[in-house]
């Protein structure tokens, strides 16, 4: 029984480390990023008595920083050379996240205000789109394997 559990755990870890496990790593890190955003937002309001707007701004910034570091190191195994390479990669990451933030705002506005969908459904549908676009942009634009860093 223990041998079976150990073997299954080893195979799971091997899969997660392999290129085939990239999408699953992305989903796991995305969930962790959401938790960083949500819990830091709640903590700043509850314990630091910050305003909702300030808490949201700081928690979003923390989540984006967490997402960059973990996507770079855990999801895409990106290696950059020098400070200039790191700055360029970070700039591409921030630009892609800014683009998808605009996409999210526009998507929710279109689905809820123009098409009349329920606000929860419109937000959920838009989040799915944003997650997919973030993954594609990260893979093809930010953490490209063939691009000199």
PDB file of C-alpha atoms in Angstrom:
ATOM      1  CA  UNK A   1       0.000   0.000   0.000  1.00  0.00           C
ATOM      2  CA  UNK A   2       2.735   2.464   0.998  1.00  0.00           C
ATOM      3  CA  UNK A   3       4.780   1.445  -2.052  1.00  0.00           C
ATOM      4  CA  UNK A   4       1.781   2.187  -4.318  1.00  0.00           C
ATOM      5  CA  UNK A   5       1.273   5.598  -2.726  1.00  0.00           C
ATOM      6  CA  UNK A   6       4.990   6.393  -3.022  1.00  0.00           C
ATOM      7  CA  UNK A   7       5.055   5.305  -6.690  1.00  0.00           C
ATOM      8  CA  UNK A   8       1.952   7.350  -7.488  1.00  0.00           C
ATOM      9  CA  UNK A   9       3.412  10.388  -5.740  1.00  0.00           C
ATOM     10  CA  UNK A  10       6.724  10.008  -7.611  1.00  0.00           C
ATOM     11  CA  UNK A  11       4.931   9.727 -10.965  1.00  0.00           C
ATOM     12  CA  UNK A  12       2.831  12.794 -10.146  1.00  0.00           C
ATOM     13  CA  UNK A  13       5.924  14.815  -9.256  1.00  0.00           C
ATOM     14  CA  UNK A  14       7.707  13.655 -12.421  1.00  0.00           C
ATOM     15  CA  UNK A  15       4.683  14.691 -14.489  1.00  0.00           C
ATOM     16  CA  UNK A  16       4.524  18.111 -12.828  1.00  0.00           C
ATOM     17  CA  UNK A  17       8.216  18.691 -13.539  1.00  0.00           C
ATOM     18  CA  UNK A  18       7.872  17.649 -17.186  1.00  0.00           C
ATOM     19  CA  UNK A  19       6.886  19.980 -20.041  1.00  0.00           C
ATOM     20  CA  UNK A  20       3.538  18.124 -20.201  1.00  0.00           C
ATOM     21  CA  UNK A  21       2.735  19.309 -16.674  1.00  0.00           C
ATOM     22  CA  UNK A  22       3.012  22.987 -17.603  1.00  0.00           C
ATOM     23  CA  UNK A  23      -0.727  23.615 -17.887  1.00  0.00           C
ATOM     24  CA  UNK A  24      -1.437  21.953 -14.555  1.00  0.00           C
ATOM     25  CA  UNK A  25       1.384  23.950 -12.924  1.00  0.00           C
ATOM     26  CA  UNK A  26      -0.161  27.100 -14.406  1.00  0.00           C
ATOM     27  CA  UNK A  27      -3.588  26.262 -12.965  1.00  0.00           C
ATOM     28  CA  UNK A  28      -2.125  25.497  -9.528  1.00  0.00           C
ATOM     29  CA  UNK A  29      -0.061  28.694  -9.473  1.00  0.00           C
ATOM     30  CA  UNK A  30      -3.101  30.643 -10.690  1.00  0.00           C
ATOM     31  CA  UNK A  31      -5.098  29.328  -7.746  1.00  0.00           C
ATOM     32  CA  UNK A  32      -2.304  30.316  -5.380  1.00  0.00           C
ATOM     33  CA  UNK A  33      -2.144  33.780  -6.985  1.00  0.00           C
ATOM     34  CA  UNK A  34      -5.868  34.192  -6.410  1.00  0.00           C
ATOM     35  CA  UNK A  35      -5.390  33.229  -2.751  1.00  0.00           C
ATOM     36  CA  UNK A  36      -2.549  35.754  -2.357  1.00  0.00           C
ATOM     37  CA  UNK A  37      -4.776  38.449  -3.851  1.00  0.00           C
ATOM     38  CA  UNK A  38      -7.867  37.601  -1.818  1.00  0.00           C
ATOM     39  CA  UNK A  39      -6.251  36.977   1.551  1.00  0.00           C
ATOM     40  CA  UNK A  40      -3.875  39.945   1.427  1.00  0.00           C
ATOM     41  CA  UNK A  41      -6.889  42.114   0.512  1.00  0.00           C
ATOM     42  CA  UNK A  42      -8.849  40.772   3.485  1.00  0.00           C
ATOM     43  CA  UNK A  43      -5.910  41.092   5.902  1.00  0.00           C
ATOM     44  CA  UNK A  44      -5.172  44.703   4.974  1.00  0.00           C
ATOM     45  CA  UNK A  45      -8.780  45.652   5.578  1.00  0.00           C
ATOM     46  CA  UNK A  46      -9.235  43.639   8.773  1.00  0.00           C
ATOM     47  CA  UNK A  47      -5.892  44.191  10.493  1.00  0.00           C
ATOM     48  CA  UNK A  48      -4.342  47.296   8.942  1.00  0.00           C
ATOM     49  CA  UNK A  49      -7.704  49.075   8.569  1.00  0.00           C
ATOM     50  CA  UNK A  50      -6.830  50.168   5.040  1.00  0.00           C
ATOM     51  CA  UNK A  51      -9.540  51.379   2.690  1.00  0.00           C
ATOM     52  CA  UNK A  52     -11.080  48.966   0.203  1.00  0.00           C
ATOM     53  CA  UNK A  53      -9.509  50.825  -2.710  1.00  0.00           C
ATOM     54  CA  UNK A  54      -6.015  50.889  -1.202  1.00  0.00           C
ATOM     55  CA  UNK A  55      -6.295  47.262  -0.114  1.00  0.00           C
ATOM     56  CA  UNK A  56      -7.407  46.238  -3.590  1.00  0.00           C
ATOM     57  CA  UNK A  57      -4.525  48.131  -5.230  1.00  0.00           C
ATOM     58  CA  UNK A  58      -1.898  46.626  -2.918  1.00  0.00           C
ATOM     59  CA  UNK A  59      -3.328  43.100  -3.058  1.00  0.00           C
ATOM     60  CA  UNK A  60      -3.459  43.238  -6.859  1.00  0.00           C
ATOM     61  CA  UNK A  61       0.152  44.415  -6.999  1.00  0.00           C
ATOM     62  CA  UNK A  62       1.207  41.618  -4.615  1.00  0.00           C
ATOM     63  CA  UNK A  63      -0.689  39.052  -6.691  1.00  0.00           C
ATOM     64  CA  UNK A  64       0.937  40.242  -9.929  1.00  0.00           C
ATOM     65  CA  UNK A  65       4.403  40.111  -8.345  1.00  0.00           C
ATOM     66  CA  UNK A  66       3.691  36.631  -6.951  1.00  0.00           C
ATOM     67  CA  UNK A  67       2.367  35.529 -10.359  1.00  0.00           C
ATOM     68  CA  UNK A  68       5.456  36.792 -12.162  1.00  0.00           C
ATOM     69  CA  UNK A  69       7.915  35.093  -9.818  1.00  0.00           C
ATOM     70  CA  UNK A  70       6.056  31.776  -9.666  1.00  0.00           C
ATOM     71  CA  UNK A  71       5.265  31.658 -13.393  1.00  0.00           C
ATOM     72  CA  UNK A  72       8.908  32.413 -14.165  1.00  0.00           C
ATOM     73  CA  UNK A  73      10.372  29.840 -11.777  1.00  0.00           C
ATOM     74  CA  UNK A  74       7.710  27.141 -11.372  1.00  0.00           C
ATOM     75  CA  UNK A  75       5.537  27.130 -14.493  1.00  0.00           C
ATOM     76  CA  UNK A  76       7.765  28.111 -17.401  1.00  0.00           C
ATOM     77  CA  UNK A  77      11.255  27.569 -15.863  1.00  0.00           C
ATOM     78  CA  UNK A  78      12.398  30.831 -17.436  1.00  0.00           C
ATOM     79  CA  UNK A  79      16.040  31.847 -17.167  1.00  0.00           C
ATOM     80  CA  UNK A  80      17.131  35.378 -17.934  1.00  0.00           C
ATOM     81  CA  UNK A  81      20.632  36.729 -18.409  1.00  0.00           C
ATOM     82  CA  UNK A  82      21.464  39.944 -16.600  1.00  0.00           C
ATOM     83  CA  UNK A  83      19.354  42.691 -15.165  1.00  0.00           C
ATOM     84  CA  UNK A  84      18.337  43.960 -18.619  1.00  0.00           C
ATOM     85  CA  UNK A  85      16.936  40.545 -19.559  1.00  0.00           C
ATOM     86  CA  UNK A  86      15.026  40.339 -16.299  1.00  0.00           C
ATOM     87  CA  UNK A  87      13.655  43.875 -16.736  1.00  0.00           C
ATOM     88  CA  UNK A  88      12.539  43.112 -20.292  1.00  0.00           C
ATOM     89  CA  UNK A  89      10.789  39.916 -19.224  1.00  0.00           C
ATOM     90  CA  UNK A  90       9.082  41.689 -16.316  1.00  0.00           C
ATOM     91  CA  UNK A  91       7.984  44.523 -18.627  1.00  0.00           C
ATOM     92  CA  UNK A  92       6.468  42.010 -21.057  1.00  0.00           C
ATOM     93  CA  UNK A  93       4.683  40.287 -18.164  1.00  0.00           C
ATOM     94  CA  UNK A  94       3.264  43.576 -16.845  1.00  0.00           C
ATOM     95  CA  UNK A  95       2.198  44.655 -20.347  1.00  0.00           C
ATOM     96  CA  UNK A  96       0.405  41.362 -20.921  1.00  0.00           C
ATOM     97  CA  UNK A  97      -1.358  41.597 -17.553  1.00  0.00           C
ATOM     98  CA  UNK A  98      -2.376  45.188 -18.271  1.00  0.00           C
ATOM     99  CA  UNK A  99      -3.827  44.035 -21.600  1.00  0.00           C
ATOM    100  CA  UNK A 100      -5.837  41.243 -19.976  1.00  0.00           C
ATOM    101  CA  UNK A 101      -7.015  43.597 -17.229  1.00  0.00           C
ATOM    102  CA  UNK A 102      -8.473  45.855 -19.930  1.00  0.00           C
ATOM    103  CA  UNK A 103      -9.909  42.755 -21.617  1.00  0.00           C
ATOM    104  CA  UNK A 104     -11.538  41.750 -18.331  1.00  0.00           C
ATOM    105  CA  UNK A 105     -13.080  45.167 -17.723  1.00  0.00           C
ATOM    106  CA  UNK A 106     -14.357  45.324 -21.313  1.00  0.00           C
ATOM    107  CA  UNK A 107     -15.669  41.749 -21.183  1.00  0.00           C
ATOM    108  CA  UNK A 108     -17.610  42.269 -17.967  1.00  0.00           C
ATOM    109  CA  UNK A 109     -18.982  45.579 -19.239  1.00  0.00           C
ATOM    110  CA  UNK A 110     -20.068  44.020 -22.546  1.00  0.00           C
ATOM    111  CA  UNK A 111     -21.634  40.912 -21.039  1.00  0.00           C
ATOM    112  CA  UNK A 112     -23.365  42.597 -18.099  1.00  0.00           C
ATOM    113  CA  UNK A 113     -24.160  46.154 -19.197  1.00  0.00           C
ATOM    114  CA  UNK A 114     -24.671  45.675 -22.936  1.00  0.00           C
ATOM    115  CA  UNK A 115     -25.911  42.080 -23.253  1.00  0.00           C
ATOM    116  CA  UNK A 116     -27.738  42.037 -19.907  1.00  0.00           C
ATOM    117  CA  UNK A 117     -26.172  38.900 -18.423  1.00  0.00           C
ATOM    118  CA  UNK A 118     -26.173  38.291 -14.685  1.00  0.00           C
ATOM    119  CA  UNK A 119     -23.121  40.008 -13.185  1.00  0.00           C
ATOM    120  CA  UNK A 120     -21.846  36.761 -11.632  1.00  0.00           C
ATOM    121  CA  UNK A 121     -22.049  34.847 -14.910  1.00  0.00           C
ATOM    122  CA  UNK A 122     -20.500  37.699 -16.887  1.00  0.00           C
ATOM    123  CA  UNK A 123     -17.576  37.918 -14.469  1.00  0.00           C
ATOM    124  CA  UNK A 124     -17.086  34.129 -14.429  1.00  0.00           C
ATOM    125  CA  UNK A 125     -17.102  33.886 -18.236  1.00  0.00           C
ATOM    126  CA  UNK A 126     -14.654  36.745 -18.487  1.00  0.00           C
ATOM    127  CA  UNK A 127     -12.324  35.196 -15.910  1.00  0.00           C
ATOM    128  CA  UNK A 128     -12.168  31.989 -17.963  1.00  0.00           C
ATOM    129  CA  UNK A 129     -11.235  34.009 -21.054  1.00  0.00           C
ATOM    130  CA  UNK A 130      -8.620  36.026 -19.133  1.00  0.00           C
ATOM    131  CA  UNK A 131      -6.984  32.906 -17.663  1.00  0.00           C
ATOM    132  CA  UNK A 132      -6.676  31.386 -21.141  1.00  0.00           C
ATOM    133  CA  UNK A 133      -5.318  34.601 -22.673  1.00  0.00           C
ATOM    134  CA  UNK A 134      -2.867  35.067 -19.757  1.00  0.00           C
ATOM    135  CA  UNK A 135      -1.526  31.555 -20.321  1.00  0.00           C
ATOM    136  CA  UNK A 136      -1.137  32.047 -24.068  1.00  0.00           C
ATOM    137  CA  UNK A 137       0.546  35.439 -23.644  1.00  0.00           C
ATOM    138  CA  UNK A 138       2.850  34.083 -20.954  1.00  0.00           C
ATOM    139  CA  UNK A 139       3.859  31.124 -23.095  1.00  0.00           C
ATOM    140  CA  UNK A 140       4.197  32.913 -26.448  1.00  0.00           C
ATOM    141  CA  UNK A 141       5.177  36.475 -25.479  1.00  0.00           C
ATOM    142  CA  UNK A 142       6.615  36.663 -21.954  1.00  0.00           C
ATOM    143  CA  UNK A 143       8.458  33.408 -21.236  1.00  0.00           C
ATOM    144  CA  UNK A 144       9.306  32.300 -24.780  1.00  0.00           C
ATOM    145  CA  UNK A 145      11.967  29.605 -24.909  1.00  0.00           C
ATOM    146  CA  UNK A 146      13.396  30.758 -28.261  1.00  0.00           C
ATOM    147  CA  UNK A 147      13.661  34.448 -27.367  1.00  0.00           C
ATOM    148  CA  UNK A 148      17.007  35.739 -26.117  1.00  0.00           C
ATOM    149  CA  UNK A 149      16.699  36.928 -22.547  1.00  0.00           C
TER     150      UNK A 149
END
